[in-house]
PDB file of C-alpha atoms in Angstrom:
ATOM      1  CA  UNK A  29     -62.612 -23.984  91.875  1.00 79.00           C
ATOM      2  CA  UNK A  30     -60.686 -22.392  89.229  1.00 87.00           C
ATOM      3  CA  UNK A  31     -64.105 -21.816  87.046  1.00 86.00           C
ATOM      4  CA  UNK A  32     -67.293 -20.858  88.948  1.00 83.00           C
ATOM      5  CA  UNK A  33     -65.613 -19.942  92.427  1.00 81.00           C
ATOM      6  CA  UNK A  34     -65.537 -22.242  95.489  1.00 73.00           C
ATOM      7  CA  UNK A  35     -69.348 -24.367  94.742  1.00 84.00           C
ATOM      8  CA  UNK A  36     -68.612 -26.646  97.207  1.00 84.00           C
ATOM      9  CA  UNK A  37     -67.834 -24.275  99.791  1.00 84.00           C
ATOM     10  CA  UNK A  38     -64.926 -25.862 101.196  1.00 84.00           C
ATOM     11  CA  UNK A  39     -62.097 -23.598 100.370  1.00 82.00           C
ATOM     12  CA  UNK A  40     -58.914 -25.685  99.126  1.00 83.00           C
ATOM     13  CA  UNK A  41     -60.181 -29.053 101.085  1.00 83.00           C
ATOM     14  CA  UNK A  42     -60.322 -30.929  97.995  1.00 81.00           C
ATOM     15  CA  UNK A  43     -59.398 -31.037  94.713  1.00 88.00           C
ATOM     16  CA  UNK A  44     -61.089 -32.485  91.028  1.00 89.00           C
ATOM     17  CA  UNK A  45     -59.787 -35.537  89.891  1.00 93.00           C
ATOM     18  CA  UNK A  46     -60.347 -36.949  86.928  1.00 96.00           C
ATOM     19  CA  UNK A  47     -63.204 -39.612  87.015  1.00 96.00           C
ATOM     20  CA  UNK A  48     -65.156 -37.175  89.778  1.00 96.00           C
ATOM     21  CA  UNK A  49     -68.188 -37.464  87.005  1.00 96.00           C
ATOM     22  CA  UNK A  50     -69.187 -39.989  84.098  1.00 97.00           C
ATOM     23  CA  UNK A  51     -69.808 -39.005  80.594  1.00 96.00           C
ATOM     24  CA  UNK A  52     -72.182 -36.858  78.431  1.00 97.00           C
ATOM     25  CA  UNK A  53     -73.994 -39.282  76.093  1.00 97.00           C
ATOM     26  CA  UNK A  54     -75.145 -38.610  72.372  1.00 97.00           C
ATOM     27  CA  UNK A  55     -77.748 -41.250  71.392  1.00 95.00           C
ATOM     28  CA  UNK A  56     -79.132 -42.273  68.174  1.00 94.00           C
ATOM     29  CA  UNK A  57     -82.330 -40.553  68.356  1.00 95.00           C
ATOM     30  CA  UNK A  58     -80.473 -37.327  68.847  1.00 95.00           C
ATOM     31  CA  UNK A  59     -81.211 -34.392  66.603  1.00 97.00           C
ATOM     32  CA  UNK A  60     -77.899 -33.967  64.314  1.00 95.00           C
ATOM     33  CA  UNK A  61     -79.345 -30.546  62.717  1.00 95.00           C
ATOM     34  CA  UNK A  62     -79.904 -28.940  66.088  1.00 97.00           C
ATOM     35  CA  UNK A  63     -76.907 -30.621  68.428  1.00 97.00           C
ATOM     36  CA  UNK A  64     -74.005 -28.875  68.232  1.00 97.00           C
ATOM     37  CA  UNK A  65     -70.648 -28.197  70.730  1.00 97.00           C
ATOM     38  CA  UNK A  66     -68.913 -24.972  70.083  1.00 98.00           C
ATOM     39  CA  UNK A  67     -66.263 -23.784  72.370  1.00 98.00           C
ATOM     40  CA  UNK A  68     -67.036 -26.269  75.201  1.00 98.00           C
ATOM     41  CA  UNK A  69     -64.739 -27.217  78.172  1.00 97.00           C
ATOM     42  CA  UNK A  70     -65.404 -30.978  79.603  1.00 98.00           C
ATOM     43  CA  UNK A  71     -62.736 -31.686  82.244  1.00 97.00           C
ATOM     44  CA  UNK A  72     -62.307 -34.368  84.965  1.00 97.00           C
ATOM     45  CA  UNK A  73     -64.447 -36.693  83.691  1.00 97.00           C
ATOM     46  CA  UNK A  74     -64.559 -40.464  82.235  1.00 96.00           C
ATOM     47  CA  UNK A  75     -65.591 -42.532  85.275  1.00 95.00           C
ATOM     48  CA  UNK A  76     -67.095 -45.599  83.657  1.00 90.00           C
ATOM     49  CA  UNK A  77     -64.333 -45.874  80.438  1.00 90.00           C
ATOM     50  CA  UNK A  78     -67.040 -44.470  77.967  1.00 94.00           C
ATOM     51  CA  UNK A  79     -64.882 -40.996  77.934  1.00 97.00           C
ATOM     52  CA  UNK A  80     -66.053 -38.133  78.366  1.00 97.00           C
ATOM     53  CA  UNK A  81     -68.126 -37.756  75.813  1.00 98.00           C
ATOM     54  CA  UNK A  82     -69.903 -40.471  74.191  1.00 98.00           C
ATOM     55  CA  UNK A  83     -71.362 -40.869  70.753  1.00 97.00           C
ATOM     56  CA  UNK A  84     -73.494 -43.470  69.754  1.00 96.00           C
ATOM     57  CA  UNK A  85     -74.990 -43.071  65.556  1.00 94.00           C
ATOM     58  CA  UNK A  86     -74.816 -39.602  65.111  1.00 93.00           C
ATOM     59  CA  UNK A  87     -73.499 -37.016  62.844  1.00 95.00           C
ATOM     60  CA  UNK A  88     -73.243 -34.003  64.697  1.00 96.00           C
ATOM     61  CA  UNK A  89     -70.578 -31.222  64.801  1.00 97.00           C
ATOM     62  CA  UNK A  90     -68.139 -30.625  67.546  1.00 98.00           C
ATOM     63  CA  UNK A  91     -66.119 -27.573  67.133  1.00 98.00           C
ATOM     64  CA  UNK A  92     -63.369 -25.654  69.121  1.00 98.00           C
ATOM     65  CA  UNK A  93     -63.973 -27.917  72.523  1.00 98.00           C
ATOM     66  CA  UNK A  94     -61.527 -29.314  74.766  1.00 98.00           C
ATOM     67  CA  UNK A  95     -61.881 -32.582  76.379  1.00 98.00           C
ATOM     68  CA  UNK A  96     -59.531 -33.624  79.295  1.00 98.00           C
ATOM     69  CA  UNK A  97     -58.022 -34.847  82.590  1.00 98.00           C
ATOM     70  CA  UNK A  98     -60.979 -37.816  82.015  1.00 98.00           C
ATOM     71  CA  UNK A  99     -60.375 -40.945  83.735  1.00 98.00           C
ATOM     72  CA  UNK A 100     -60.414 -42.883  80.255  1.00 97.00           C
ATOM     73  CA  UNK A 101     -61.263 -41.549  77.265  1.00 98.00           C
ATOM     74  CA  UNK A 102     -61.460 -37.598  75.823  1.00 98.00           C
ATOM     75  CA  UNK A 103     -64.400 -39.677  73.324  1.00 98.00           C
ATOM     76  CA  UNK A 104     -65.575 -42.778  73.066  1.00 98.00           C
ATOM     77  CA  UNK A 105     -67.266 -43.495  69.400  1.00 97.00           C
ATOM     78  CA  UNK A 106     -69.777 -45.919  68.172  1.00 96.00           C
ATOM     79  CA  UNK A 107     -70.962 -46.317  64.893  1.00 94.00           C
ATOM     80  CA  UNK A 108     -71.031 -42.876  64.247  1.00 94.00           C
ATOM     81  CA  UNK A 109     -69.904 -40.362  61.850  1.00 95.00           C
ATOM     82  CA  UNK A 110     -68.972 -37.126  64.456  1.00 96.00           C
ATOM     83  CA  UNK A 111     -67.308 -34.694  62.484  1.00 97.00           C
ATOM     84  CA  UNK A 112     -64.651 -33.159  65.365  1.00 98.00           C
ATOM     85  CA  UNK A 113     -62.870 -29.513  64.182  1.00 98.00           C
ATOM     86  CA  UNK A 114     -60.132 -27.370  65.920  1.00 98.00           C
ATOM     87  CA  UNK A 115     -60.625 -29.386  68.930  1.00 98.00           C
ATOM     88  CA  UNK A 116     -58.160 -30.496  71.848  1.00 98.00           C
ATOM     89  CA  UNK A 117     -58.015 -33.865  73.317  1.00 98.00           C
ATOM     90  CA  UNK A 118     -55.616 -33.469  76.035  1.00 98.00           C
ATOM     91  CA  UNK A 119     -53.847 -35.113  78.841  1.00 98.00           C
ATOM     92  CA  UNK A 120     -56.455 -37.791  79.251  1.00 98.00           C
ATOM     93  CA  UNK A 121     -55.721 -41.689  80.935  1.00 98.00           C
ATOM     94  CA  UNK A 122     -56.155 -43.623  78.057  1.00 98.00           C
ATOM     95  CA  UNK A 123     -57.024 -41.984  74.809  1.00 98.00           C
ATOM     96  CA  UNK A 124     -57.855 -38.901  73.661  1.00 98.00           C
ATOM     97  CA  UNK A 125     -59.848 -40.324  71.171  1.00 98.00           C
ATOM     98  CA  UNK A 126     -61.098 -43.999  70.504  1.00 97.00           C
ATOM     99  CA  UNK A 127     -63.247 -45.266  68.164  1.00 97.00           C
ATOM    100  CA  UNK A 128     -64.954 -48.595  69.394  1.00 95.00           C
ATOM    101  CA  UNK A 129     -66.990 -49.469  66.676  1.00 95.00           C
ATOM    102  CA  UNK A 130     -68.786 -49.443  62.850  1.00 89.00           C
ATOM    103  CA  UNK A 131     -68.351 -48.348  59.350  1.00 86.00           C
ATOM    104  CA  UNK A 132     -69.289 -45.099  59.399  1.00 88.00           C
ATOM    105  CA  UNK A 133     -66.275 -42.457  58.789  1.00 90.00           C
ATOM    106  CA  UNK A 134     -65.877 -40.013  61.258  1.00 94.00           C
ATOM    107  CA  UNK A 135     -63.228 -36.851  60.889  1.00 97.00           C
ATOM    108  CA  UNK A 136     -60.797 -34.943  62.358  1.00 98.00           C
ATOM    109  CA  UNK A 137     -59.506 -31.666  61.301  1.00 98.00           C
ATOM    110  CA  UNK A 138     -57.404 -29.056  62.918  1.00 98.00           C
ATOM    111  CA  UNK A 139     -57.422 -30.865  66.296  1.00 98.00           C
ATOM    112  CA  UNK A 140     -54.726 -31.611  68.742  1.00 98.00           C
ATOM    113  CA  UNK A 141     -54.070 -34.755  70.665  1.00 98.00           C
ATOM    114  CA  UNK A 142     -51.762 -33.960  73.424  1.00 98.00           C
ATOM    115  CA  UNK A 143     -50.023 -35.811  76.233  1.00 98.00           C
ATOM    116  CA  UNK A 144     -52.404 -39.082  76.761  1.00 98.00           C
ATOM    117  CA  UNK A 145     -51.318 -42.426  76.832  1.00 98.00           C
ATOM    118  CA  UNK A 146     -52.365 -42.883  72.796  1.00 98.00           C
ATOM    119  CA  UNK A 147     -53.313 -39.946  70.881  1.00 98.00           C
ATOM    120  CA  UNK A 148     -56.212 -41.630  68.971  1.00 98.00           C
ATOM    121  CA  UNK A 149     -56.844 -45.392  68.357  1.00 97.00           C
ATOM    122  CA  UNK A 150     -58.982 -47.337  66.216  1.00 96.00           C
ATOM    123  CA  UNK A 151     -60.114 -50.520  66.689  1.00 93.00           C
ATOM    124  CA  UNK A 152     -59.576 -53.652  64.548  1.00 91.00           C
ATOM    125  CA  UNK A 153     -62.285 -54.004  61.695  1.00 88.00           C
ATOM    126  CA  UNK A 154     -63.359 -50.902  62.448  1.00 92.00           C
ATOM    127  CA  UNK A 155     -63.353 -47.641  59.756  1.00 91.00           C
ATOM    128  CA  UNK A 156     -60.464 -45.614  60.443  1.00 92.00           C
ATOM    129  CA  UNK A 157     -61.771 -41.351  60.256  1.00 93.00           C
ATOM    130  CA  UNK A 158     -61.088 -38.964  58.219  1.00 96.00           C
ATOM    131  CA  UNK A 159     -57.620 -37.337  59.953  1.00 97.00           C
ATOM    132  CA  UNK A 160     -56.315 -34.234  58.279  1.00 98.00           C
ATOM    133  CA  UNK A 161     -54.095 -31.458  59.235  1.00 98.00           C
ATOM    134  CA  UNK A 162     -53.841 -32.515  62.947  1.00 98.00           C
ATOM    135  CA  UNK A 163     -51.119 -32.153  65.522  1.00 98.00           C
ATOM    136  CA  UNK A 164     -50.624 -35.126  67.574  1.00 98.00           C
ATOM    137  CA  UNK A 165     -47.606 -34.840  70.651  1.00 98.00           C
ATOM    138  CA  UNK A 166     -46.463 -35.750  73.542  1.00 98.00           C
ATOM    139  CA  UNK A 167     -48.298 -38.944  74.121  1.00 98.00           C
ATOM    140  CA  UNK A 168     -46.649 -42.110  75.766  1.00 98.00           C
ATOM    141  CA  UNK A 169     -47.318 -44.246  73.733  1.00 98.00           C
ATOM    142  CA  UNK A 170     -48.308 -44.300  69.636  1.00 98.00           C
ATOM    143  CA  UNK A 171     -49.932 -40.470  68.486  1.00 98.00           C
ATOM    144  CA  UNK A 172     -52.008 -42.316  65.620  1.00 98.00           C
ATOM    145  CA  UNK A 173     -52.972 -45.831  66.122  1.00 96.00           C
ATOM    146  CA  UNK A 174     -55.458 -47.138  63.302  1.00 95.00           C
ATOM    147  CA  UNK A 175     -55.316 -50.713  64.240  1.00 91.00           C
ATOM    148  CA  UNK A 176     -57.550 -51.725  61.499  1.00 89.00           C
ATOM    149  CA  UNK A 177     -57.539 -52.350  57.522  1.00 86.00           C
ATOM    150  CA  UNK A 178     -59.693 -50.048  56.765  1.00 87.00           C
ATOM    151  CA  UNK A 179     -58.431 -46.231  56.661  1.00 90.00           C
ATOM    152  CA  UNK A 180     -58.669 -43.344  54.447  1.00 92.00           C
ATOM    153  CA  UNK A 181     -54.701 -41.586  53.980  1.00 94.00           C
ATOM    154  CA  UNK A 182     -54.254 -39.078  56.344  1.00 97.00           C
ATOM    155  CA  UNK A 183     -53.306 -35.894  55.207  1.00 97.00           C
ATOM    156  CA  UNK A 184     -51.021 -32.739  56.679  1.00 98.00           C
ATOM    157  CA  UNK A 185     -50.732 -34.217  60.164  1.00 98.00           C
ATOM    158  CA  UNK A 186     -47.780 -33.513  62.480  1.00 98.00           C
ATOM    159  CA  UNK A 187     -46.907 -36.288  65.106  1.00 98.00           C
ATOM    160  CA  UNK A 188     -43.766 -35.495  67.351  1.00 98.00           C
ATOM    161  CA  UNK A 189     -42.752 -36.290  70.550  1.00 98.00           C
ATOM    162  CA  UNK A 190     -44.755 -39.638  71.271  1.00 98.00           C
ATOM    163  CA  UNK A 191     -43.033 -43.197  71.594  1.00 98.00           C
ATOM    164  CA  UNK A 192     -44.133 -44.162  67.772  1.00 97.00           C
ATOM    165  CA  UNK A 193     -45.573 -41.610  65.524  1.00 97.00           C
ATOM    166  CA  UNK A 194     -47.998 -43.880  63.775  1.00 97.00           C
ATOM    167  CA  UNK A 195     -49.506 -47.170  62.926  1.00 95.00           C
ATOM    168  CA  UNK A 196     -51.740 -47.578  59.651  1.00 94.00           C
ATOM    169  CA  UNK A 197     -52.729 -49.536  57.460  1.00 92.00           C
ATOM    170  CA  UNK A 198     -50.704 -50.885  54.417  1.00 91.00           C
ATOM    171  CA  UNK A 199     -53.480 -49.592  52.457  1.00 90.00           C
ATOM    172  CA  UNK A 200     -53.487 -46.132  54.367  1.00 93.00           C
ATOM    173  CA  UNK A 201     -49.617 -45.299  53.876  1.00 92.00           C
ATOM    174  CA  UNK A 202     -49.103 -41.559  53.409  1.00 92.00           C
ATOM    175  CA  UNK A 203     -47.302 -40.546  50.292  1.00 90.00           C
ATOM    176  CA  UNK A 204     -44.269 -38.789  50.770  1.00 84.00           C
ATOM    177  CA  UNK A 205     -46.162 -35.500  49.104  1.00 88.00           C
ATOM    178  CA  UNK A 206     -49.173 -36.239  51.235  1.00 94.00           C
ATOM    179  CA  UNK A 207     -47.881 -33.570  54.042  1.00 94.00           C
ATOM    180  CA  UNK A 208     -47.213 -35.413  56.925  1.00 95.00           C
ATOM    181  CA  UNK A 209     -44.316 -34.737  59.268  1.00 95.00           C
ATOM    182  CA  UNK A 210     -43.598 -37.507  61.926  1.00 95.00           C
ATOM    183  CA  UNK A 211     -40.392 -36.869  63.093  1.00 94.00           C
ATOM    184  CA  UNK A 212     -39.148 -36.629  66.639  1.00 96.00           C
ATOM    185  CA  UNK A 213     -40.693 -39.308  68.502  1.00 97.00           C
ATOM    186  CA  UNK A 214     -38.708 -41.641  70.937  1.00 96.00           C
ATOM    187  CA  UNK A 215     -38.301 -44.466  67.512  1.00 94.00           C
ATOM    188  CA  UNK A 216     -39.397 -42.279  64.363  1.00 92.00           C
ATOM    189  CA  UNK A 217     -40.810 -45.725  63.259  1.00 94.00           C
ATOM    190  CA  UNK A 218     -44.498 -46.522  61.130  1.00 95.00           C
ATOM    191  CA  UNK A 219     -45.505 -49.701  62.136  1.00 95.00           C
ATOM    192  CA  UNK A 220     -47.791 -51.135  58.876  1.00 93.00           C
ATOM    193  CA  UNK A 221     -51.160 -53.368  60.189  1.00 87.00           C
ATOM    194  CA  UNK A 222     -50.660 -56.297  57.928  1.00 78.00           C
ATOM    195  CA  UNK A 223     -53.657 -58.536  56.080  1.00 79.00           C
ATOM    196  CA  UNK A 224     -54.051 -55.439  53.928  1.00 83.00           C
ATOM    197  CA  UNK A 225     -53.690 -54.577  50.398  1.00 91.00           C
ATOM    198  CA  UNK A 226     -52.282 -51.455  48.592  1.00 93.00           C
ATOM    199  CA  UNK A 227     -54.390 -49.853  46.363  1.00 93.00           C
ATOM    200  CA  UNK A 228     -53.223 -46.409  45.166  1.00 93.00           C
ATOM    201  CA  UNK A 229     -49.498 -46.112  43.996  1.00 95.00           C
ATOM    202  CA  UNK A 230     -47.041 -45.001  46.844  1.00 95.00           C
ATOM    203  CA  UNK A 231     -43.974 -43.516  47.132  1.00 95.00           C
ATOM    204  CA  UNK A 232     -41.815 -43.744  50.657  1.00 94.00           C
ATOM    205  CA  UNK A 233     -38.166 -42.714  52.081  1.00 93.00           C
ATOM    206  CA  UNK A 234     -35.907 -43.206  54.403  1.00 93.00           C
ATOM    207  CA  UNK A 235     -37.319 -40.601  56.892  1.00 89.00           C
ATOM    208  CA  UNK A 236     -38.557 -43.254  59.184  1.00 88.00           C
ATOM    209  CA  UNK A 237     -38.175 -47.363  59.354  1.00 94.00           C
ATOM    210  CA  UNK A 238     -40.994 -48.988  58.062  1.00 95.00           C
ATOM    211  CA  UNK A 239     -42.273 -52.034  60.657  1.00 94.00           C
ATOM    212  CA  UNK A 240     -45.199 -54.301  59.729  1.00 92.00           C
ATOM    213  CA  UNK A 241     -46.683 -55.382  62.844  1.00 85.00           C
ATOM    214  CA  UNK A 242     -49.180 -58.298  62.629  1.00 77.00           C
ATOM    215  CA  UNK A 243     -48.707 -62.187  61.289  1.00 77.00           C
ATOM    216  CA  UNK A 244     -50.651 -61.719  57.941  1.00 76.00           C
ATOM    217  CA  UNK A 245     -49.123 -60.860  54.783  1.00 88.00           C
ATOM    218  CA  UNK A 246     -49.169 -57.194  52.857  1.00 92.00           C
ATOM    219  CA  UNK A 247     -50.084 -57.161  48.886  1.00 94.00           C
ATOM    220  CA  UNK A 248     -49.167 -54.672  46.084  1.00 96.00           C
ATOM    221  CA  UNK A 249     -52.511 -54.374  43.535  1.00 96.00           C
ATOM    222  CA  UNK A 250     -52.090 -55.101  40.452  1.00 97.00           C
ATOM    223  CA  UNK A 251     -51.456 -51.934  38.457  1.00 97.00           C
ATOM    224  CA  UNK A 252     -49.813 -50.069  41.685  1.00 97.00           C
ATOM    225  CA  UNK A 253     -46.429 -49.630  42.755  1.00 97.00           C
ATOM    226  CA  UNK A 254     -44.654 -49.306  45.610  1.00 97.00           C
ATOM    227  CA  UNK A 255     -41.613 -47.272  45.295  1.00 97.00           C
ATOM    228  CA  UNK A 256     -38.704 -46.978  47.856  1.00 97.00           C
ATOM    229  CA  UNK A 257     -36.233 -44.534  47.734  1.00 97.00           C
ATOM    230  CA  UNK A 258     -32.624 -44.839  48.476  1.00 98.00           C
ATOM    231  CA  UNK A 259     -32.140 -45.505  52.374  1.00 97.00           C
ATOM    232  CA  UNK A 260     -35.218 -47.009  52.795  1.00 97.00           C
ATOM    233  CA  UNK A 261     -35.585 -49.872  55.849  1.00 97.00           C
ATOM    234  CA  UNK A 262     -38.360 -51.689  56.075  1.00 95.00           C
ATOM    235  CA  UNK A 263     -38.302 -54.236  58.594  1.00 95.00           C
ATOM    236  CA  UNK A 264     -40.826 -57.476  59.187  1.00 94.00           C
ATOM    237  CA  UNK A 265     -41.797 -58.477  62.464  1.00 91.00           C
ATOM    238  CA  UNK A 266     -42.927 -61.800  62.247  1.00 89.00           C
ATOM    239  CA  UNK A 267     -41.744 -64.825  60.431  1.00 90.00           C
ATOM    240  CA  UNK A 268     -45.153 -65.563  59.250  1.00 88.00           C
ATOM    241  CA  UNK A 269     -45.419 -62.348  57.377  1.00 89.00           C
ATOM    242  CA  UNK A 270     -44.695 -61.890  53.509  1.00 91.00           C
ATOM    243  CA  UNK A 271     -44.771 -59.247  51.192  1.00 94.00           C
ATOM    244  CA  UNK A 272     -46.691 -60.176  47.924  1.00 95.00           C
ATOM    245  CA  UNK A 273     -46.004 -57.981  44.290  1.00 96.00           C
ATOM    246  CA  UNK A 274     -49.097 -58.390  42.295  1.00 97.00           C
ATOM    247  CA  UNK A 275     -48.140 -54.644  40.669  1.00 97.00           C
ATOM    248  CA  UNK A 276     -44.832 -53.269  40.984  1.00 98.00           C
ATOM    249  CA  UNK A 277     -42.234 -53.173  43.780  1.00 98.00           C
ATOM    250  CA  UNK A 278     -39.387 -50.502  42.667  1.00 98.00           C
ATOM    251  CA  UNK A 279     -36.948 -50.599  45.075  1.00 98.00           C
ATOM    252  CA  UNK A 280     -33.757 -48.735  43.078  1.00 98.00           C
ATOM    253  CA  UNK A 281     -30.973 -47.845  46.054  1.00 97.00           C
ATOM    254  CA  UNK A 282     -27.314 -46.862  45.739  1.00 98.00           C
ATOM    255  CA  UNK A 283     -24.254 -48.617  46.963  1.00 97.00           C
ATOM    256  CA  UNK A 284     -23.828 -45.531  49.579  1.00 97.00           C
ATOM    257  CA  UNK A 285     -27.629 -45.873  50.194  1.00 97.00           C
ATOM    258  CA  UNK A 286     -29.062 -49.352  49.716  1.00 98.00           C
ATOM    259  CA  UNK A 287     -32.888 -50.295  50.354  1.00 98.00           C
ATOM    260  CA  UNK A 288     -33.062 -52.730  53.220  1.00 98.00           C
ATOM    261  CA  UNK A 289     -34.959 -55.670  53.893  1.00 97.00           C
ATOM    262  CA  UNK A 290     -34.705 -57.154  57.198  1.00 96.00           C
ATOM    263  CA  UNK A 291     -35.755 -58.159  60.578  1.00 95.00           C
ATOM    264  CA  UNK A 292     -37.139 -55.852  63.320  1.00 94.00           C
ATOM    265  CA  UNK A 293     -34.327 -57.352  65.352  1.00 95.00           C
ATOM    266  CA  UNK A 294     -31.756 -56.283  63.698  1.00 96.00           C
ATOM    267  CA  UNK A 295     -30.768 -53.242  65.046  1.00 95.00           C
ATOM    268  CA  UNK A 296     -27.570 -52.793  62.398  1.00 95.00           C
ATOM    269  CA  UNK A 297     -29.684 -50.563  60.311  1.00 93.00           C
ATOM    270  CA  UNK A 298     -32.540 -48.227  61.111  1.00 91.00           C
ATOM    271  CA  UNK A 299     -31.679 -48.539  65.189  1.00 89.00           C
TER     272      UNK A 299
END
């Protein structure tokens, strides 16, 4: 009742939930020029885990909306390349973004993804979007979670306050001057999806542990390097996993701060 008055007529008898309504679906034969969400409000919905809102091969723009209290899902994407900006996924069951499936790159800019269980996931094999300049909090469990090898780098995100700040690719690692700031989560920890190769030359400190997560191995390029700074941990966790230099590996510590190779149990260095 707190937007359009009492509809129901009922007074205070009941309550929304979330799940009290499905989801809005965006097709393929919808018209990207003409579709647009500006300022939009979809609450309490999510019933049959296809989130709130749906999209299914489209392009469309979805601007300053909120999606929450669904059932699943804030969106559910497939095969599409939804471009989301200054948006809110918030306080949703699962996620408050997933993208299910396909290779087309969707983005998001200027959004936030507040106090789900994940704050966005991608699925295995699937293309990672476009994530720049978003603020991801709050969630119980991992704020960015591109479970796949295939990821652009995001850029100028914030993630705080969740259990793990971020999982990404090997190929996807931010930069240290790429703007990110993913402190303050219950392990400040990036776990790295192995079976993935480094392409572009990387720099990375000791602000968080670095955890590869997976039972393939991780590759340097040829002609890139990886460079650690002093106080760096990186820490494997499996014993099938190794760490291949086809480029350049320059890992230069100090005795005060030495770079550390090690397992994820050991809990000497890095916590």
């Amino acid at each position: 009742d707190s937007v359009g008055g009492d509809t129901n007529g009922d007074g205070s008898a009941t309550s929304p939930a979330p799940g009290n309504w499905d989801f809005m679906a965006f097709r393929a034969s919808v018209n990207d020029a003409l579709t647009r969400l500006d300022h939009v409000e979809m609450r309490y919905g999510g019933n049959r885990n296809f989130g709130a809102a749906y999209f299914n091969q489209n392009n469309i723009l979805i601007s300053n909306t909120l999606f929450t209290l669904s059932s699943s899902d804030g969106v559910y994407i497939d095969n599409s390349s939804t471009r989301f900006e200054n948006s809110q996924f918030n306080n949703n069951n699962r996620y408050g973004a997933y993208v299910n499936s396909g290779a087309a790159t969707n983005s998001f800019r200027s959004s936030t993804f507040n106090a789900n269980n994940f704050g966005i996931v991608v699925n295995p094999g699937v293309r990672a979007p476009v994530f720049e300049d978003n603020t991801v909090s709050g969630n119980t469990n991992t704020g960015i979670y591109f479970n796949t090898t295939n990821a652009p780098v995001p850029t100028g995100n914030t993630s705080t306050g969740n259990s793990v700040p971020a999982r990404l690719p090997f190929a996807a690692l931010p930069n240290t001057e790429d703007g990110n700031a993913f402190a303050g989560n219950t392990i400040d920890r990036i776990d790295i999806v192995t079976g993935s190769t480094l392409s572009r030359s990387v720099t990375l400190g000791p602000d968080f542990v670095y955890h590869t997560s997976g039972n393939t191995d991780l590759f340097i390029a040829a002609g890139v390097q990886l460079r650690l700074l002093p106080g760096t941990v990186f820490k494997f966790g499996s014993s099938s996993t190794q760490l291949t230099a086809n480029g350049v590996l320059n890992a230069i510590g100090t005795q005060s701060q030495p770079i550390t190779f090690t397992s994820i149990r050991d809990d000497s260095v890095g916590g």
